[in-house]
Short mmCIF file of C-alpha atoms in Angstrom, two decimals:
data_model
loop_
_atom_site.label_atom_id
_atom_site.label_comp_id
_atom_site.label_asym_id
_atom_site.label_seq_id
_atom_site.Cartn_x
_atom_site.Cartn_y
_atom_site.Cartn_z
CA UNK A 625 39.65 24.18 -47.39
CA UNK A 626 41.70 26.50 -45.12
CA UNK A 627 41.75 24.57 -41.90
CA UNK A 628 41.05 27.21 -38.64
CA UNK A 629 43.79 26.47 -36.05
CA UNK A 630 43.39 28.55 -32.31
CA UNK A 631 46.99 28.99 -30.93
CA UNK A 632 47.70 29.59 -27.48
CA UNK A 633 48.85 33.41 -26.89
CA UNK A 634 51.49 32.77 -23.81
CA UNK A 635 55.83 31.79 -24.30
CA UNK A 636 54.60 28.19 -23.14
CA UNK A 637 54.54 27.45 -26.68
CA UNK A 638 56.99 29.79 -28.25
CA UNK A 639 58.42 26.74 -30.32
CA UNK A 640 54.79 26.74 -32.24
CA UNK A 641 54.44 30.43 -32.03
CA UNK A 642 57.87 31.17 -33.72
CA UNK A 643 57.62 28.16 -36.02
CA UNK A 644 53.90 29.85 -37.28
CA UNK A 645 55.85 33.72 -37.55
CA UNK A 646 58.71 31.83 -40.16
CA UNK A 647 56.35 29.71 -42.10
CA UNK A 648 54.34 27.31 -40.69
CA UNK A 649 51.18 29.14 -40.90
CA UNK A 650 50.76 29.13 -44.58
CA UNK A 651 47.52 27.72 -45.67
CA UNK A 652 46.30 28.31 -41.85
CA UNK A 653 43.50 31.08 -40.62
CA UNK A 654 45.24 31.37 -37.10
CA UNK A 655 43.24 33.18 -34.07
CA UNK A 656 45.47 33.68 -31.29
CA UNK A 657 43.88 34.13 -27.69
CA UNK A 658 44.27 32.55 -23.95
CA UNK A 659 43.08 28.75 -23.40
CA UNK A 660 39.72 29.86 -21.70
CA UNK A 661 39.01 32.09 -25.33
CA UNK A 662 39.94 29.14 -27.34
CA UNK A 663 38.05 26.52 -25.32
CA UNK A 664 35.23 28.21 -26.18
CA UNK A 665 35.63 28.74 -29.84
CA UNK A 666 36.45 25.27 -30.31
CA UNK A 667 33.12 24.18 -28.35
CA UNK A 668 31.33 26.55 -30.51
CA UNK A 669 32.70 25.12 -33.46
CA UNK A 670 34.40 27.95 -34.48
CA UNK A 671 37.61 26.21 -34.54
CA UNK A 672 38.88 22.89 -36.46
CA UNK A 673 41.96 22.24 -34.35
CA UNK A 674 43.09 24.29 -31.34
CA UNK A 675 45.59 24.22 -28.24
CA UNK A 676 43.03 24.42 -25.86
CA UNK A 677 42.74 23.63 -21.61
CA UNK A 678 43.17 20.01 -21.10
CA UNK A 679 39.95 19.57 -19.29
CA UNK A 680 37.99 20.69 -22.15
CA UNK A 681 38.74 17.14 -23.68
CA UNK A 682 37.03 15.70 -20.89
CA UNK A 683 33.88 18.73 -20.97
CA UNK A 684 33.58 17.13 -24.69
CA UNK A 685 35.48 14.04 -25.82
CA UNK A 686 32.20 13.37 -27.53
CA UNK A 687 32.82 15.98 -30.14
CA UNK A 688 36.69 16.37 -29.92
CA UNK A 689 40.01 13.76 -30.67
CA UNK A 690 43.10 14.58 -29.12
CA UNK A 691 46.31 15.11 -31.29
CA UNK A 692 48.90 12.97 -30.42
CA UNK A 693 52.81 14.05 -29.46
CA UNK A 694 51.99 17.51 -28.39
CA UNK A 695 50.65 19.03 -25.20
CA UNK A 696 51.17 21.62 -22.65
CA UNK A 697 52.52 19.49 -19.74
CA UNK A 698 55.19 19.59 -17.06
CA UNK A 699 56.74 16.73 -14.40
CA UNK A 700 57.16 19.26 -11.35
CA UNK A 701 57.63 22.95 -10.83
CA UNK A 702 56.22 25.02 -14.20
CA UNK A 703 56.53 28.40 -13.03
CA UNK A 704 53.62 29.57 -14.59
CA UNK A 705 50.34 27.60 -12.73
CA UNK A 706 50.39 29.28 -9.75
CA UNK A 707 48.57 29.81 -6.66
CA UNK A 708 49.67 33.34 -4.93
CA UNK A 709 48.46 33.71 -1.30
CA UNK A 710 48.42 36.08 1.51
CA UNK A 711 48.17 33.19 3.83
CA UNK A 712 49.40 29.74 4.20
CA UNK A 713 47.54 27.33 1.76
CA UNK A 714 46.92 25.66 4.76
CA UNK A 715 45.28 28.42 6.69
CA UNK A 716 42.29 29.08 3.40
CA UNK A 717 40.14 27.19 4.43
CA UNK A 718 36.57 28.89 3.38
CA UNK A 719 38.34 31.99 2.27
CA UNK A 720 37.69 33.82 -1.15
CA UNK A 721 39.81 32.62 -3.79
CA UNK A 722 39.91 34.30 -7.24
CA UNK A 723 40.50 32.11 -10.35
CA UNK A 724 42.15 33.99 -13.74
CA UNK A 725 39.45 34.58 -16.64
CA UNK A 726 42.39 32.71 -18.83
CA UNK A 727 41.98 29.15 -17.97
CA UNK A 728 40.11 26.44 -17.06
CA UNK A 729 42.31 23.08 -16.32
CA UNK A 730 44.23 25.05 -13.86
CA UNK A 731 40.62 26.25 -11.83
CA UNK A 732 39.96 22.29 -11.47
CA UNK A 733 44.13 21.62 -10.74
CA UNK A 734 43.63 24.10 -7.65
CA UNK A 735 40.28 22.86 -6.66
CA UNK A 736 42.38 19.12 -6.74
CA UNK A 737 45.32 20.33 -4.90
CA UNK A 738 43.32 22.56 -2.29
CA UNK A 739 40.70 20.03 -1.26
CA UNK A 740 43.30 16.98 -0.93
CA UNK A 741 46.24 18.64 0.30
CA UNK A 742 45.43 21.31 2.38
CA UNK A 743 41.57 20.44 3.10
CA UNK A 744 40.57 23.90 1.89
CA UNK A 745 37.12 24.21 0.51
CA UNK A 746 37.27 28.16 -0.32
CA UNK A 747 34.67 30.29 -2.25
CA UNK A 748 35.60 30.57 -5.67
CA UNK A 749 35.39 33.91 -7.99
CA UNK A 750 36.62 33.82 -11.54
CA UNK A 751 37.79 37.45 -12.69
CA UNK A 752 40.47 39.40 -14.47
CA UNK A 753 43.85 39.22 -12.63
CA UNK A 754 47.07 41.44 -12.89
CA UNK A 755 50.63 41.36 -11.66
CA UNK A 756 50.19 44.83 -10.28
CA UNK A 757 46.99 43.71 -7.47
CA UNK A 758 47.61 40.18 -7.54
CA UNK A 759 45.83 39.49 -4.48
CA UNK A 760 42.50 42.54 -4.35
CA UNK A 761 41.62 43.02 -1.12
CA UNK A 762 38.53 40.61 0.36
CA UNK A 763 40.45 37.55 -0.88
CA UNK A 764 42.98 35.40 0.54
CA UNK A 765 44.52 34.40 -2.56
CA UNK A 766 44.41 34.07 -6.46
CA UNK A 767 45.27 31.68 -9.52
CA UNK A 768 47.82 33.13 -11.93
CA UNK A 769 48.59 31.14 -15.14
CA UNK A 770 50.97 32.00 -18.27
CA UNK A 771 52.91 34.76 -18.63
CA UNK A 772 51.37 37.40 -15.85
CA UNK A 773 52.55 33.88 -13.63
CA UNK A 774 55.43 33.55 -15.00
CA UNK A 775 56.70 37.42 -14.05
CA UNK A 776 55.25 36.64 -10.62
CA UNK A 777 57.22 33.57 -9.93
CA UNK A 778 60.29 35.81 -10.65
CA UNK A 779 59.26 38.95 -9.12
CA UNK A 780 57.00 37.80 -5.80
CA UNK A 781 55.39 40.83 -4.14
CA UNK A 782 56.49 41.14 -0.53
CA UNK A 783 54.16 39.55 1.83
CA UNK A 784 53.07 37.18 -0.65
CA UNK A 785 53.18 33.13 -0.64
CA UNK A 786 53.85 31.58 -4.31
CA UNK A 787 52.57 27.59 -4.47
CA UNK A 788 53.30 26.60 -7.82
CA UNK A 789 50.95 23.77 -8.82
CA UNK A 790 52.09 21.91 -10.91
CA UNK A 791 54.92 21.27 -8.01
CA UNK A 792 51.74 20.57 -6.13
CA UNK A 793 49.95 17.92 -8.04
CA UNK A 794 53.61 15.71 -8.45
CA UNK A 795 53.75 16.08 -4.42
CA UNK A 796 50.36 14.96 -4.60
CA UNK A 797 50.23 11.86 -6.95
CA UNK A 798 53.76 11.31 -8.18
CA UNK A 799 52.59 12.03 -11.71
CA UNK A 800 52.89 14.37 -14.22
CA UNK A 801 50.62 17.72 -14.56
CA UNK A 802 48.82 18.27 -18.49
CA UNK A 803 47.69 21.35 -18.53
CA UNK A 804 46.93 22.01 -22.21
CA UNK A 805 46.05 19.56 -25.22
CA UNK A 806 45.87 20.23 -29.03
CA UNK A 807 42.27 19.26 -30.27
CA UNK A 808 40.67 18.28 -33.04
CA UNK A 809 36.88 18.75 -34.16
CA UNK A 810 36.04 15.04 -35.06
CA UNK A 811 33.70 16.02 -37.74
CA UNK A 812 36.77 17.89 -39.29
CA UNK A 813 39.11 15.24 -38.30
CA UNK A 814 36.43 12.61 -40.54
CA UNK A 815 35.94 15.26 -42.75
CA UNK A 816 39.35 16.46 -43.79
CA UNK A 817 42.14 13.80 -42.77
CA UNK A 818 44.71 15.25 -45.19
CA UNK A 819 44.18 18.86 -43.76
CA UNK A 820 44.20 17.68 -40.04
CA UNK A 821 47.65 15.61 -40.76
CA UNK A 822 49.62 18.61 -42.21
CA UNK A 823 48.38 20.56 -38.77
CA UNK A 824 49.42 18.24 -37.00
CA UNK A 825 52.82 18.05 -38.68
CA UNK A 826 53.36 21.33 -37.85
CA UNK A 827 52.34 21.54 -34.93
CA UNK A 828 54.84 19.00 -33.94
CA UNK A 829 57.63 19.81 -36.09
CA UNK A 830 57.75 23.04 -34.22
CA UNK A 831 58.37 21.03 -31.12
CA UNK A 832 60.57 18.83 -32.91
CA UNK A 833 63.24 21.19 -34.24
CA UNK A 834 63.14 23.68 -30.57
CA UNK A 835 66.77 23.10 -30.43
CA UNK A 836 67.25 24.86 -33.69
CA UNK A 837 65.27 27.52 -33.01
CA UNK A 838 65.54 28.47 -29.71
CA UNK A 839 68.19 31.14 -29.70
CA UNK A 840 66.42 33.01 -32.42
CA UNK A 841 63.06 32.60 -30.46
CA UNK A 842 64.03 33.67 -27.27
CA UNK A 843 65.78 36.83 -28.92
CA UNK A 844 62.73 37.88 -30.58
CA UNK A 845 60.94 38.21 -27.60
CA UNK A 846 63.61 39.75 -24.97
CA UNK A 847 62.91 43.18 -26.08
CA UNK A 848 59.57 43.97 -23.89
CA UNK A 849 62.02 43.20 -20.84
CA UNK A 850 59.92 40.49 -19.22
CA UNK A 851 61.96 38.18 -18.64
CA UNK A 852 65.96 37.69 -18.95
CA UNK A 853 67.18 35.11 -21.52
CA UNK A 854 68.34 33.17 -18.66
CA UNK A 855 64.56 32.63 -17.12
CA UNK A 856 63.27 31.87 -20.75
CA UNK A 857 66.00 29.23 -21.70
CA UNK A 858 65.17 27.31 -18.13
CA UNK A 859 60.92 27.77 -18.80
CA UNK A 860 61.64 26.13 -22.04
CA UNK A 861 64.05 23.59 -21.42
CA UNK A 862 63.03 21.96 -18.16
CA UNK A 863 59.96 23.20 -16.99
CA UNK A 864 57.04 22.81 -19.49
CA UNK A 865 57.19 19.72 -21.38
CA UNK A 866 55.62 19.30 -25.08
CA UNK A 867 56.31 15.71 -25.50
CA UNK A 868 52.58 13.47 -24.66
CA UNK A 869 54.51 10.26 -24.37
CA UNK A 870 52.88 7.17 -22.20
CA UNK A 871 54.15 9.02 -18.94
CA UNK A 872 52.03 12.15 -19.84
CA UNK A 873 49.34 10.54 -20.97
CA UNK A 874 48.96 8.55 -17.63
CA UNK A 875 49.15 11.87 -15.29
CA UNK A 876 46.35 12.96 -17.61
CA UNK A 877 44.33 9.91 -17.43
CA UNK A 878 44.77 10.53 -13.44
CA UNK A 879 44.50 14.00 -13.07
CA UNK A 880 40.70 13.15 -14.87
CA UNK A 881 40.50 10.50 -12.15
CA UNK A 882 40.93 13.18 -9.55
CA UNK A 883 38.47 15.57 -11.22
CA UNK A 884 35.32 13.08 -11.56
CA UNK A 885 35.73 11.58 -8.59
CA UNK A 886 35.57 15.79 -7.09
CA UNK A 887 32.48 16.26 -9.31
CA UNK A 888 34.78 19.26 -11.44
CA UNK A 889 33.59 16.83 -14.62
CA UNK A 890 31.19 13.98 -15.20
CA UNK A 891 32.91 11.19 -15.90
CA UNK A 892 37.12 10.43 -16.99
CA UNK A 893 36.90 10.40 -20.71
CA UNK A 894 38.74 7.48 -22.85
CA UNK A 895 41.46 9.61 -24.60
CA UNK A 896 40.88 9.16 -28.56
CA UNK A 897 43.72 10.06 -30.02
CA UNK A 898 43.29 11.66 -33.81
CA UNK A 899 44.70 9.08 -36.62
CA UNK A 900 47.20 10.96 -38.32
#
Protein backbone atom coordinates (compact mmCIF):
# COMPACT_ATOMS: atom_id res chain seq x y z
CA UNK A 1 0.00 0.00 0.00
CA UNK A 2 1.55 3.29 -1.23
CA UNK A 3 0.25 5.74 1.32
CA UNK A 4 -1.05 9.28 -0.64
CA UNK A 5 0.56 12.21 1.26
CA UNK A 6 -0.70 16.13 0.01
CA UNK A 7 2.29 18.51 0.73
CA UNK A 8 1.93 22.05 1.06
CA UNK A 9 3.40 23.96 -2.16
CA UNK A 10 4.77 27.34 -0.27
CA UNK A 11 8.83 27.80 1.55
CA UNK A 12 6.75 27.53 4.93
CA UNK A 13 7.73 24.05 4.86
CA UNK A 14 10.88 23.91 2.85
CA UNK A 15 12.42 21.56 5.64
CA UNK A 16 9.65 18.80 4.37
CA UNK A 17 9.82 19.92 0.84
CA UNK A 18 13.68 19.50 0.57
CA UNK A 19 13.73 16.48 2.86
CA UNK A 20 10.92 14.78 0.12
CA UNK A 21 13.43 16.14 -3.16
CA UNK A 22 16.65 13.98 -1.27
CA UNK A 23 14.75 10.97 -0.22
CA UNK A 24 12.04 11.05 1.89
CA UNK A 25 9.44 10.50 -0.62
CA UNK A 26 10.23 7.00 -1.51
CA UNK A 27 7.34 4.71 -1.16
CA UNK A 28 5.06 8.06 -1.17
CA UNK A 29 2.48 9.21 -4.17
CA UNK A 30 3.00 13.00 -3.28
CA UNK A 31 0.45 15.76 -4.80
CA UNK A 32 1.70 19.06 -4.15
CA UNK A 33 -0.88 22.07 -4.16
CA UNK A 34 -1.96 25.18 -1.77
CA UNK A 35 -3.84 24.31 1.69
CA UNK A 36 -7.35 25.27 0.22
CA UNK A 37 -6.50 22.34 -2.85
CA UNK A 38 -5.43 19.93 -0.27
CA UNK A 39 -8.25 20.55 2.21
CA UNK A 40 -10.35 19.45 -0.23
CA UNK A 41 -8.71 16.35 -1.43
CA UNK A 42 -8.33 15.16 1.94
CA UNK A 43 -12.24 15.76 2.63
CA UNK A 44 -12.85 13.94 -0.50
CA UNK A 45 -10.85 11.20 0.54
CA UNK A 46 -8.48 11.51 -1.98
CA UNK A 47 -5.74 11.85 0.40
CA UNK A 48 -4.44 9.50 3.43
CA UNK A 49 -2.34 12.10 5.22
CA UNK A 50 -1.95 15.75 4.19
CA UNK A 51 -0.63 19.27 5.50
CA UNK A 52 -3.75 20.82 5.24
CA UNK A 53 -5.52 24.44 6.84
CA UNK A 54 -5.84 24.02 10.49
CA UNK A 55 -9.49 24.69 10.56
CA UNK A 56 -10.23 21.83 8.42
CA UNK A 57 -9.58 19.64 11.62
CA UNK A 58 -12.30 21.34 13.20
CA UNK A 59 -14.75 21.26 9.58
CA UNK A 60 -14.07 17.31 10.22
CA UNK A 61 -12.41 15.92 13.35
CA UNK A 62 -15.03 13.27 12.84
CA UNK A 63 -13.20 11.76 9.95
CA UNK A 64 -9.60 13.12 10.52
CA UNK A 65 -6.66 12.61 13.61
CA UNK A 66 -4.15 15.11 13.88
CA UNK A 67 -0.37 14.13 13.64
CA UNK A 68 1.44 15.04 16.47
CA UNK A 69 4.94 17.29 16.56
CA UNK A 70 4.36 19.02 13.32
CA UNK A 71 2.32 22.01 12.26
CA UNK A 72 2.38 25.23 10.47
CA UNK A 73 2.38 27.68 13.45
CA UNK A 74 4.02 30.90 14.54
CA UNK A 75 4.17 32.98 18.20
CA UNK A 76 3.96 36.61 16.56
CA UNK A 77 4.80 38.24 13.28
CA UNK A 78 4.89 35.33 10.26
CA UNK A 79 5.33 37.43 7.38
CA UNK A 80 3.29 35.53 5.25
CA UNK A 81 -0.67 35.79 6.77
CA UNK A 82 -1.33 39.02 5.84
CA UNK A 83 -3.95 41.52 5.59
CA UNK A 84 -2.93 44.39 2.87
CA UNK A 85 -5.18 47.50 3.02
CA UNK A 86 -5.76 50.75 1.38
CA UNK A 87 -7.18 52.01 4.57
CA UNK A 88 -6.68 51.73 8.20
CA UNK A 89 -8.00 48.31 9.53
CA UNK A 90 -9.82 50.43 11.62
CA UNK A 91 -11.54 52.54 9.04
CA UNK A 92 -13.17 48.87 7.01
CA UNK A 93 -15.81 48.71 8.53
CA UNK A 94 -18.53 47.24 5.87
CA UNK A 95 -16.05 47.56 3.09
CA UNK A 96 -15.26 44.75 0.46
CA UNK A 97 -12.62 42.55 1.52
CA UNK A 98 -11.16 39.87 -0.80
CA UNK A 99 -9.94 36.56 0.73
CA UNK A 100 -7.01 34.41 -1.41
CA UNK A 101 -8.50 31.17 -3.22
CA UNK A 102 -5.34 29.43 -1.24
CA UNK A 103 -6.55 29.12 2.23
CA UNK A 104 -9.01 28.69 4.56
CA UNK A 105 -7.71 29.04 8.42
CA UNK A 106 -6.41 32.38 7.53
CA UNK A 107 -10.25 33.60 5.99
CA UNK A 108 -11.59 32.66 9.68
CA UNK A 109 -8.04 34.28 11.44
CA UNK A 110 -9.12 37.67 9.64
CA UNK A 111 -12.75 37.32 10.26
CA UNK A 112 -11.34 36.79 14.27
CA UNK A 113 -9.01 39.62 14.20
CA UNK A 114 -11.37 42.11 12.19
CA UNK A 115 -14.54 41.63 14.21
CA UNK A 116 -12.69 41.80 17.78
CA UNK A 117 -10.09 44.19 17.15
CA UNK A 118 -11.10 46.63 14.88
CA UNK A 119 -15.08 46.00 14.97
CA UNK A 120 -15.09 45.57 11.20
CA UNK A 121 -17.81 43.45 9.80
CA UNK A 122 -16.80 43.82 5.91
CA UNK A 123 -18.28 41.92 2.87
CA UNK A 124 -16.26 39.10 2.07
CA UNK A 125 -15.19 37.84 -1.64
CA UNK A 126 -12.91 34.88 -2.05
CA UNK A 127 -10.89 35.15 -5.47
CA UNK A 128 -7.51 34.78 -7.09
CA UNK A 129 -4.98 37.34 -5.73
CA UNK A 130 -1.54 38.61 -7.15
CA UNK A 131 1.37 40.68 -5.98
CA UNK A 132 1.05 42.79 -9.07
CA UNK A 133 -3.02 44.20 -8.14
CA UNK A 134 -2.96 43.33 -4.66
CA UNK A 135 -5.72 45.47 -3.76
CA UNK A 136 -8.40 45.53 -7.39
CA UNK A 137 -10.19 48.40 -7.35
CA UNK A 138 -13.92 48.25 -5.45
CA UNK A 139 -12.20 46.78 -2.38
CA UNK A 140 -10.62 48.18 0.55
CA UNK A 141 -8.34 45.47 1.18
CA UNK A 142 -7.24 41.76 0.63
CA UNK A 143 -5.82 38.51 2.43
CA UNK A 144 -2.43 37.38 1.12
CA UNK A 145 -0.98 34.08 2.49
CA UNK A 146 2.38 32.09 1.54
CA UNK A 147 4.73 33.05 -0.70
CA UNK A 148 2.81 35.93 -2.96
CA UNK A 149 2.64 37.31 1.13
CA UNK A 150 5.73 36.74 1.82
CA UNK A 151 7.21 39.04 -1.36
CA UNK A 152 4.62 41.58 -0.20
CA UNK A 153 5.77 41.91 3.32
CA UNK A 154 9.21 42.70 1.74
CA UNK A 155 8.24 44.71 -1.14
CA UNK A 156 4.88 46.83 0.15
CA UNK A 157 3.30 48.76 -2.73
CA UNK A 158 3.22 52.47 -1.99
CA UNK A 159 0.04 53.57 -0.51
CA UNK A 160 -0.55 50.33 0.94
CA UNK A 161 -1.07 49.24 4.81
CA UNK A 162 0.50 45.62 5.64
CA UNK A 163 -1.26 44.01 9.09
CA UNK A 164 0.35 40.84 9.47
CA UNK A 165 -1.96 38.50 11.40
CA UNK A 166 -0.51 36.37 12.97
CA UNK A 167 1.11 39.64 14.86
CA UNK A 168 -2.57 40.30 15.20
CA UNK A 169 -4.04 37.32 16.88
CA UNK A 170 -0.83 37.32 19.73
CA UNK A 171 -1.95 41.18 20.29
CA UNK A 172 -5.23 39.78 20.53
CA UNK A 173 -5.06 36.72 22.92
CA UNK A 174 -1.45 36.39 24.00
CA UNK A 175 -1.30 33.02 22.28
CA UNK A 176 0.16 31.44 19.58
CA UNK A 177 -1.34 31.44 15.81
CA UNK A 178 -1.68 27.48 14.02
CA UNK A 179 -2.24 28.00 10.83
CA UNK A 180 -1.66 24.59 9.22
CA UNK A 181 -1.89 20.88 10.69
CA UNK A 182 -0.72 17.52 9.18
CA UNK A 183 -3.84 15.13 9.00
CA UNK A 184 -4.58 11.86 8.95
CA UNK A 185 -7.69 9.93 7.38
CA UNK A 186 -8.76 7.84 10.51
CA UNK A 187 -9.92 5.01 8.46
CA UNK A 188 -6.27 4.93 7.06
CA UNK A 189 -4.81 5.74 10.33
CA UNK A 190 -6.99 2.23 11.72
CA UNK A 191 -6.33 0.79 8.61
CA UNK A 192 -2.63 1.09 8.04
CA UNK A 193 -0.76 2.05 11.43
CA UNK A 194 2.64 0.93 10.12
CA UNK A 195 2.25 3.10 6.88
CA UNK A 196 0.88 6.20 8.82
CA UNK A 197 4.01 5.91 11.43
CA UNK A 198 6.79 5.94 8.73
CA UNK A 199 4.81 9.31 7.33
CA UNK A 200 4.86 10.59 10.15
CA UNK A 201 8.55 9.91 10.76
CA UNK A 202 9.28 11.74 7.95
CA UNK A 203 7.43 14.20 8.16
CA UNK A 204 9.05 15.09 11.35
CA UNK A 205 12.47 14.10 10.77
CA UNK A 206 12.48 16.75 8.14
CA UNK A 207 11.75 19.22 10.87
CA UNK A 208 14.04 17.56 13.07
CA UNK A 209 17.33 17.72 11.16
CA UNK A 210 16.43 21.76 9.57
CA UNK A 211 19.69 22.72 11.00
CA UNK A 212 21.46 20.33 8.72
CA UNK A 213 19.80 21.16 5.89
CA UNK A 214 19.13 24.54 5.77
CA UNK A 215 22.02 26.01 3.86
CA UNK A 216 21.53 23.54 1.09
CA UNK A 217 17.70 24.32 1.12
CA UNK A 218 17.74 27.82 1.02
CA UNK A 219 20.39 27.65 -1.92
CA UNK A 220 18.24 25.58 -3.99
CA UNK A 221 15.66 27.93 -4.07
CA UNK A 222 17.54 31.51 -4.34
CA UNK A 223 17.77 31.25 -8.00
CA UNK A 224 14.06 32.58 -9.04
CA UNK A 225 15.26 35.84 -7.08
CA UNK A 226 12.35 36.00 -4.65
CA UNK A 227 13.71 36.46 -1.85
CA UNK A 228 17.48 37.13 -0.54
CA UNK A 229 19.05 34.37 1.64
CA UNK A 230 18.91 36.78 4.36
CA UNK A 231 14.80 37.02 4.34
CA UNK A 232 14.65 33.11 3.97
CA UNK A 233 17.10 32.25 6.90
CA UNK A 234 14.87 34.79 9.30
CA UNK A 235 11.20 33.14 7.74
CA UNK A 236 12.65 29.89 8.75
CA UNK A 237 14.32 30.41 11.86
CA UNK A 238 12.06 32.69 13.87
CA UNK A 239 9.01 33.27 12.24
CA UNK A 240 7.03 30.07 11.39
CA UNK A 241 7.30 27.51 13.95
CA UNK A 242 6.97 23.56 13.18
CA UNK A 243 7.19 22.36 16.65
CA UNK A 244 3.09 21.49 18.09
CA UNK A 245 4.30 21.40 21.65
CA UNK A 246 1.60 22.09 24.67
CA UNK A 247 2.03 25.95 23.92
CA UNK A 248 0.81 25.42 20.27
CA UNK A 249 -1.58 23.19 20.92
CA UNK A 250 -3.31 25.61 23.45
CA UNK A 251 -3.38 28.75 20.86
CA UNK A 252 -5.08 26.15 18.67
CA UNK A 253 -7.50 24.91 21.13
CA UNK A 254 -8.28 28.88 21.51
CA UNK A 255 -8.11 30.12 18.24
CA UNK A 256 -11.22 27.19 17.78
CA UNK A 257 -12.68 28.89 20.83
CA UNK A 258 -12.70 32.16 18.96
CA UNK A 259 -14.10 30.61 15.75
CA UNK A 260 -17.32 28.74 17.31
CA UNK A 261 -18.12 31.18 19.48
CA UNK A 262 -18.11 33.68 15.77
CA UNK A 263 -20.20 30.93 14.14
CA UNK A 264 -16.91 30.43 11.36
CA UNK A 265 -17.36 26.50 12.70
CA UNK A 266 -19.85 24.52 14.71
CA UNK A 267 -18.46 23.57 17.61
CA UNK A 268 -14.29 23.50 19.06
CA UNK A 269 -13.29 20.00 18.23
CA UNK A 270 -11.34 17.73 20.97
CA UNK A 271 -7.90 17.44 19.20
CA UNK A 272 -7.24 13.51 18.63
CA UNK A 273 -3.98 13.19 18.11
CA UNK A 274 -2.91 10.03 15.67
CA UNK A 275 -1.08 7.10 17.83
CA UNK A 276 2.09 6.75 16.26
Amino acid sequence: MVPRLGHIAFLNVLPLSYALAHGAAEGLDILRASPAQLNGRLEAKGLDVSGVSSITYARHADELLILPDVCIASDGDVRSVLLVSRVPAEEIGTQRVLLSDQSASSHALLKIILRHSYGAAPAYETRALTPEDPVPDGAAASLFIGDDALELYHHPPNGIRIYDLAYEWKRLTGARMVFGIWAAARSFAAAHPAELAMVHGRIAEAFRRWDEAKDAAIAAVLADGRFTRAQLTAYLGSAVVWHLDAETLAGLRLFYRYAAEDGLIARAPAIELAAV
